[in-house]
XYZ file of C-alpha atoms in Angstrom:
398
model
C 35.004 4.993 32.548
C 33.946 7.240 29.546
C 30.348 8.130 29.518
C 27.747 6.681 26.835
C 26.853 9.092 24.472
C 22.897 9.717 25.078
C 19.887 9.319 23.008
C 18.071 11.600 21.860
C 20.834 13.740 20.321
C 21.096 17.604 20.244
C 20.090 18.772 17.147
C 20.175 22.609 16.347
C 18.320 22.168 12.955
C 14.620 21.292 12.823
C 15.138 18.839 10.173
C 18.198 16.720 9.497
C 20.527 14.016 11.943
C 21.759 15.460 14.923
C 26.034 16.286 14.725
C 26.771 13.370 17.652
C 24.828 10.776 15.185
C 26.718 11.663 11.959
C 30.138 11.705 14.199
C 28.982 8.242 15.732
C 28.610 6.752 11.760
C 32.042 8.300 11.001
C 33.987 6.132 13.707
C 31.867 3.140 12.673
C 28.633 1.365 11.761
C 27.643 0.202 15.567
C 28.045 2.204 18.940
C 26.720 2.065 22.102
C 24.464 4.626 23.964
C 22.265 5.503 26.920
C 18.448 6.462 26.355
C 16.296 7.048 28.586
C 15.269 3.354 29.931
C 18.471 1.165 28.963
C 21.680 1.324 27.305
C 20.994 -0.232 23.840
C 23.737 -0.623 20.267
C 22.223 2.363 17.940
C 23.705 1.166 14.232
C 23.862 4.162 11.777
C 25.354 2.916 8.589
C 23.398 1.870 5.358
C 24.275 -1.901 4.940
C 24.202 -2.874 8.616
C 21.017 -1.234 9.048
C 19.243 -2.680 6.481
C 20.816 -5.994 7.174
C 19.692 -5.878 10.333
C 15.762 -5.050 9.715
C 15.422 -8.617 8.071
C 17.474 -10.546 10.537
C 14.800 -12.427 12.226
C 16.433 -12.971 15.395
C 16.169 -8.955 16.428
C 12.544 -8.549 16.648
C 10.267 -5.736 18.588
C 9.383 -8.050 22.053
C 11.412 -7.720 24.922
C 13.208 -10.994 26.377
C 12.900 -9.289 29.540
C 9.982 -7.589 30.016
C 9.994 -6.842 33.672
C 12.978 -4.933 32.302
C 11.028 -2.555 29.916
C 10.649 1.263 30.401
C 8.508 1.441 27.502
C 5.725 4.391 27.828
C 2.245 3.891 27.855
C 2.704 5.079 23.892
C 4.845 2.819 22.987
C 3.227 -0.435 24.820
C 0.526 0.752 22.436
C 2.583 1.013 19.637
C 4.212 -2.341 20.196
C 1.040 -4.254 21.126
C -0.644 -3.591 17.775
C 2.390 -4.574 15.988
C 2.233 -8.251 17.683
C 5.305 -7.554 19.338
C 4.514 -7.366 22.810
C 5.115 -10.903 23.753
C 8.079 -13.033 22.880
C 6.764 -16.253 22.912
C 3.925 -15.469 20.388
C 5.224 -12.778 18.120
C 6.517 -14.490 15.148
C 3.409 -16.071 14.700
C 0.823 -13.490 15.508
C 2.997 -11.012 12.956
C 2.727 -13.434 10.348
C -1.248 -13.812 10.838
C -1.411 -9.926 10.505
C 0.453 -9.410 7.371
C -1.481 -12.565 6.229
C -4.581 -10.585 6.836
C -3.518 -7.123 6.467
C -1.380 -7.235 3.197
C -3.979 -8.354 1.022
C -6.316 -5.362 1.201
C -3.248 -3.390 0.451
C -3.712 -4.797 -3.104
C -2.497 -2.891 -6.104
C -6.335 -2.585 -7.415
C -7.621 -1.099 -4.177
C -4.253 0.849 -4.480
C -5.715 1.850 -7.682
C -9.224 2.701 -6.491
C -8.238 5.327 -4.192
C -5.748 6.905 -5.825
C -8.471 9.037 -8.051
C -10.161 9.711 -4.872
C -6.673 10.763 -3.046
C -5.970 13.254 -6.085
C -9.022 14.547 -5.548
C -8.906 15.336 -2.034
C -5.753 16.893 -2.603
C -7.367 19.291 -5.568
C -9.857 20.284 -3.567
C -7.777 21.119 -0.462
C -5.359 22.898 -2.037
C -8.876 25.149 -3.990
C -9.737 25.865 -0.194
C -6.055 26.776 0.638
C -5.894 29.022 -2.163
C -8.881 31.136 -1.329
C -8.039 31.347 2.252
C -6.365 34.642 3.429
C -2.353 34.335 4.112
C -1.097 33.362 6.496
C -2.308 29.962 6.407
C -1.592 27.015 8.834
C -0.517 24.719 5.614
C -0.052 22.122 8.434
C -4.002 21.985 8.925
C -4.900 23.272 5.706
C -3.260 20.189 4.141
C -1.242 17.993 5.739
C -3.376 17.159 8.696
C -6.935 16.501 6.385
C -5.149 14.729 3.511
C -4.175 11.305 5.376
C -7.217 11.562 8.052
C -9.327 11.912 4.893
C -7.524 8.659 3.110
C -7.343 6.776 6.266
C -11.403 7.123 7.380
C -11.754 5.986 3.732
C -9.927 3.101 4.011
C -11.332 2.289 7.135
C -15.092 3.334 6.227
C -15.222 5.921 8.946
C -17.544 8.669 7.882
C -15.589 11.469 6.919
C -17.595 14.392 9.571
C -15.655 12.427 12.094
C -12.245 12.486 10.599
C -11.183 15.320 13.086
C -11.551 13.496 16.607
C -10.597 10.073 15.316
C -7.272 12.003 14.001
C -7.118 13.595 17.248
C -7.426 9.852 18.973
C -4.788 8.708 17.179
C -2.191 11.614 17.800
C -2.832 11.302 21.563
C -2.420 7.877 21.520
C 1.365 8.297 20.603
C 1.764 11.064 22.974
C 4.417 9.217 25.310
C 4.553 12.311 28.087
C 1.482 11.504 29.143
C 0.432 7.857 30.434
C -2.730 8.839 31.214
C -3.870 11.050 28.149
C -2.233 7.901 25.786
C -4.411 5.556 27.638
C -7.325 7.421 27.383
C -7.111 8.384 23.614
C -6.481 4.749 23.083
C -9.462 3.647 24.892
C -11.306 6.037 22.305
C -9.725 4.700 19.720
C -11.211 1.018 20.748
C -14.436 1.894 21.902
C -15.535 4.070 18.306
C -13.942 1.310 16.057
C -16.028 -1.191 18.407
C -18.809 0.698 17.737
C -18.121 1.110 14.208
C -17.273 -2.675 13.521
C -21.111 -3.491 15.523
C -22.408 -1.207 12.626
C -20.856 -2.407 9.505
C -21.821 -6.425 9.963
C -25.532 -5.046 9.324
C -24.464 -2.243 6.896
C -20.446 -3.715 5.134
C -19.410 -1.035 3.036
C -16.287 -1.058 0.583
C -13.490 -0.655 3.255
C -10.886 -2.482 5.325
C -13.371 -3.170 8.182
C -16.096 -4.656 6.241
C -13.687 -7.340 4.575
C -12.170 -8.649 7.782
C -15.229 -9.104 8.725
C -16.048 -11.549 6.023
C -12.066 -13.150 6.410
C -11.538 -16.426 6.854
C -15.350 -16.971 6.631
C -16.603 -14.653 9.336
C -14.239 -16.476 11.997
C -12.383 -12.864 13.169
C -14.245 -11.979 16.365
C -14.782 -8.056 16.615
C -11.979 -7.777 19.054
C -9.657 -9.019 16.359
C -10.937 -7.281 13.752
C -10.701 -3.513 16.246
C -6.838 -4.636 16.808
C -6.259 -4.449 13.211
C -8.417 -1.468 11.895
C -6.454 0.271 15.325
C -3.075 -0.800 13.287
C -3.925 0.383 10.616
C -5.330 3.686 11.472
C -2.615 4.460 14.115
C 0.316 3.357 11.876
C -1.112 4.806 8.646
C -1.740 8.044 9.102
C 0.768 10.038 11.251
C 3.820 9.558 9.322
C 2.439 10.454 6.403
C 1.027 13.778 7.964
C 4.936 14.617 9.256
C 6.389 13.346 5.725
C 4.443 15.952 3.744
C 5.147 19.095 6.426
C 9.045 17.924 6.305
C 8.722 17.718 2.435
C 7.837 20.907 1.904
C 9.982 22.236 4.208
C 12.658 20.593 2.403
C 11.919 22.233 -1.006
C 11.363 25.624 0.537
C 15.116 24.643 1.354
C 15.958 23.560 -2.204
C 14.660 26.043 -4.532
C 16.065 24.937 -7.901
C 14.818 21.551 -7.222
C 11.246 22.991 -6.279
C 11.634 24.893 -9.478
C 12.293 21.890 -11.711
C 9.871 19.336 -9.769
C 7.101 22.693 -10.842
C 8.642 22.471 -14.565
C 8.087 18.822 -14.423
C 5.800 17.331 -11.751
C 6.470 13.563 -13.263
C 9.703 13.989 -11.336
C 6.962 14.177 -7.847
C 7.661 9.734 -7.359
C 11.566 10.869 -6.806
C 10.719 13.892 -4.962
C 8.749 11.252 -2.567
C 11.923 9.302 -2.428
C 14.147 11.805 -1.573
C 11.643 13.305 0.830
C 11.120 9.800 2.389
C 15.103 9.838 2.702
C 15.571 13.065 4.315
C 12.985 13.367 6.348
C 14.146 13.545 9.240
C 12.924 15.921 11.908
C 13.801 17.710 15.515
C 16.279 15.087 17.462
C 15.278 11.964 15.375
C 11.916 10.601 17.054
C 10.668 10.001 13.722
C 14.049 7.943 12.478
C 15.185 5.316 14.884
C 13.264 1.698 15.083
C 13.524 -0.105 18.049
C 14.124 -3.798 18.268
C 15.899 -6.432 21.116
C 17.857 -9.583 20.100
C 16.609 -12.847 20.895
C 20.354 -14.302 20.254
C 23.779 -13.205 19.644
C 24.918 -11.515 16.303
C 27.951 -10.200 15.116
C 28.072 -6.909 13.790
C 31.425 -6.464 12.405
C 33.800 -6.248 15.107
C 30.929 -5.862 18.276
C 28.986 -8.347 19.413
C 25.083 -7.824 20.258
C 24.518 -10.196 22.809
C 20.626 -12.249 23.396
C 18.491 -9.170 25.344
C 20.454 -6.232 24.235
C 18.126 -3.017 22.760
C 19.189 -2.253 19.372
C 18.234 1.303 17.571
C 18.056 0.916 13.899
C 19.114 4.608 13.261
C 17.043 4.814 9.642
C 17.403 8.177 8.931
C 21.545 8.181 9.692
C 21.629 4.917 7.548
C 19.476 7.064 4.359
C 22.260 9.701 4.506
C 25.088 7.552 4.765
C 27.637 8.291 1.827
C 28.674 4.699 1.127
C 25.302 4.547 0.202
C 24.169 7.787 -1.900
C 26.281 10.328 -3.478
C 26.058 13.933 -1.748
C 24.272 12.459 0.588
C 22.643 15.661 1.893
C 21.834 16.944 -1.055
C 17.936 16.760 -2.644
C 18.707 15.912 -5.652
C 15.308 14.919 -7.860
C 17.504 13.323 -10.876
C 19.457 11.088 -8.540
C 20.713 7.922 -10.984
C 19.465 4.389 -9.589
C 19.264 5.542 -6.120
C 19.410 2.464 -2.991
C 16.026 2.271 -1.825
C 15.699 4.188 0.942
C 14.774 2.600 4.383
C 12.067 4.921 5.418
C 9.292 2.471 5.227
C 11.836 -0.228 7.278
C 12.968 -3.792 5.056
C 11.975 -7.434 5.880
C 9.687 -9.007 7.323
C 7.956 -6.257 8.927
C 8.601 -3.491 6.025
C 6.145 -1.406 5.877
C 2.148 -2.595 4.529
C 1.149 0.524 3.719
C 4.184 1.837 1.971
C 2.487 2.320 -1.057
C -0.470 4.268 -0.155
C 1.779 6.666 1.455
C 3.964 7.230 -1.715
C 0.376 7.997 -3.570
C -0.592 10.509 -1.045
C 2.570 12.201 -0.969
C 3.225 12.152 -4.594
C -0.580 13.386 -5.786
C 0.719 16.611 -3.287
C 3.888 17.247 -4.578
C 2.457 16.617 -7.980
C 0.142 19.667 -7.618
C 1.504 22.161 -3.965
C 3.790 24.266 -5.911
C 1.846 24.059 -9.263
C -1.007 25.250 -7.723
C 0.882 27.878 -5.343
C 3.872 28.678 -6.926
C 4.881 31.765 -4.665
C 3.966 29.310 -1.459
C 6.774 30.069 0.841
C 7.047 30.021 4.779
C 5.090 33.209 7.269
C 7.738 32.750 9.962
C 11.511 32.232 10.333
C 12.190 28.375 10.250
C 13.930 28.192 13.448
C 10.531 28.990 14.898
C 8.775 26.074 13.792
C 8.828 23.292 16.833
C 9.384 19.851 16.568
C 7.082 17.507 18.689
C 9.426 15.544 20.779
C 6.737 14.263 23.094
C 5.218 12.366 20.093
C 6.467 8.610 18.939
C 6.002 10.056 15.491
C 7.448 13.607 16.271
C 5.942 16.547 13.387
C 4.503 19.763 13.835
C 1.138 21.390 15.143
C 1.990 24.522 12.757
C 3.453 25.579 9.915
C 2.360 28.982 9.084
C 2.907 29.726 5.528
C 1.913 32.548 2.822
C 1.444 32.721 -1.325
């Protein structure tokens, strides 16, 4: 019997898919593989992938959860995304995006994108009087989302450092223990925080569940979702910005033109968003199980089976973009890409993340045109230990 290929892939890049996944999208869209807990179908091409994200009958919960190997991390992970029990998840899901999704509104949107831009401005003035070499990882990318987040959460901003430092534990899945414990830290200060703001509601996410559905959220509900959102809504925006400015260091004429022209920044997001991939994938595959049979063209996925929705193979699939590989800032009608997922549970703060990353790559280069990377790149390290993946450093110099 020939042996499963096994997840997570070799990669010898930092960034970029792995050789074994792009050979495994070659001999077809659907494959099956080993990982660590159970063997599972990983799909890699564009339109099964994305088909497959709003098919209702995969979902995250496990049909058989005396069969999971999930880590502490990811129990986390899955628990705040109302997918940690079959029975109930369709409907708890669909009472989180009912109360999640509308203080995602455009306005609010709005609001804070002044106060992103200025973060930015002023973090890049404190990164510009600094003295090279500077981490740009927590010079920039670190601060920026922990600063957006404990706005949109109402945290006061002298505590943005440990509750950024909760969350990145959290969705350390090497360490049981050190998950648990960040997660119980996580609980206990938003506890604390929600106590405070029914005496003292400010304009933030925390303060209006509070007064949802006339008062009726108990705190414990209301902790569940400001956890979501903090947990889910920073991290991936701290690795997208590292990776995208890795990726123009990589792609000097485009760098050059996106400095000649920064209203070409949205669809440098994009393209960042699409090729952003880093180490062996951690930050690219989402897992689901099916809760019946479906037929992926010639294969099967029978009721139970794990399925990895390989995102970041599907966003450089060539029956889907041109030169696939290639960061190119004046694609023509791009697909959208699938870094933020599709369907039902596409991503709620999707847009928030495009403002962040698009007031920095707006102004990085602009502001530090001779930026350019202290080290070799092959010295950089990928955090495979994370959920999320990203760096702790990126040393760079101007």
């Amino acid at each position: 019997m020939t042996e499963l290929p096994r997840l997570p892939f070799d990669n010898p890049s930092i960034m970029g898919i792995a050789p074994q996944m792009r050979a495994l999208q070659r001999e077809g869209p659907i494959a099956r593989v080993r990982t660590a807990g159970e063997d599972a179908w990983l799909v890699t091409r564009y339109d099964e992938v994305r088909t497959l994200l709003a098919d209702p009958r995969l979902r995250l919960s496990n049909p058989d959860p005396e069969q999971s190997a999930n880590s502490a991390a990811r129990g986390f992970m899955v628990a705040l995304m109302a997918g940690d029990d079959c029975a109930t998840e369709p409907a708890r899901h669909a009472q989180m995006r009912a109360l999640l999704v509308p203080l995602f509104s455009t306005r609010r949107m709005r609001r804070m994108q002044t106060r992103i831009e200025r973060h930015v401005d002023e973090l890049l003035d404190q990164l510009a009087v600094s003295a090279p070499p500077v981490d740009l990882h927590r010079a920039l990318s670190f601060p920026l989302p922990t600063m957006v987040v404990c706005d949109l959460l109402g945290v006061p901003l002298d505590d943005r450092e440990r509750f950024g430092q909760y969350a990145r534990g959290t969705f350390d899945h090497s360490d049981d223990q050190h998950s648990a414990n960040t997660f119980k830290k996580v609980v206990d200060y938003l506890r604390e925080l929600v106590a405070r703001k029914r005496t003292e509601p400010g304009d933030d996410i925390l303060s209006e569940l509070i007064s949802a559905k006339d008062g009726a959220l108990s705190d414990e509900e209301i902790v569940q979702l400001g956890a979501a959102v903090l947990l889910f809504g920073y991290e991936t925006t701290i690795v997208r910005i590292d990776l995208g400015t890795l990726l123009l260091f990589r792609n000097p004429a485009q760098r050059a033109q996106l400095v000649e022209d920064p209203g070409l920044a949205p669809a440098a997001v994009e393209e960042i968003l699409r090729l952003g991939v880093g180490g062996k994938g951690s930050n690219a595959l989402i897992p689901r199980y099916a809760h019946s049979d479906i037929t992926v063209g010639d294969t099967v996925i029978r009721a139970g089976d794990a399925v990895k929705l390989a995102i970041g193979a599907a966003n450089i699939d060539g029956r889907a973009y041109p030169d696939p590989d290639v960061l190119d800032l004046t694609r023509d009608r791009p697909r959208s890409n699938l870094a933020f997922g599709h369907g039902a549970r596409l991503c709620i703060g999707r847009t928030l993340a495009r403002i962040e990353l698009t007031a920095v790559f707006e102004r990085l280069f602009r502001r530090l045109p001779e930026l350019r990377l202290a080290v070799p790149e092959e010295s950089l390290r990928w955090q495979e230990h994370r959920i999320t993946g990203g760096f702790d450093e990126i040393p760079v110099t101007f």
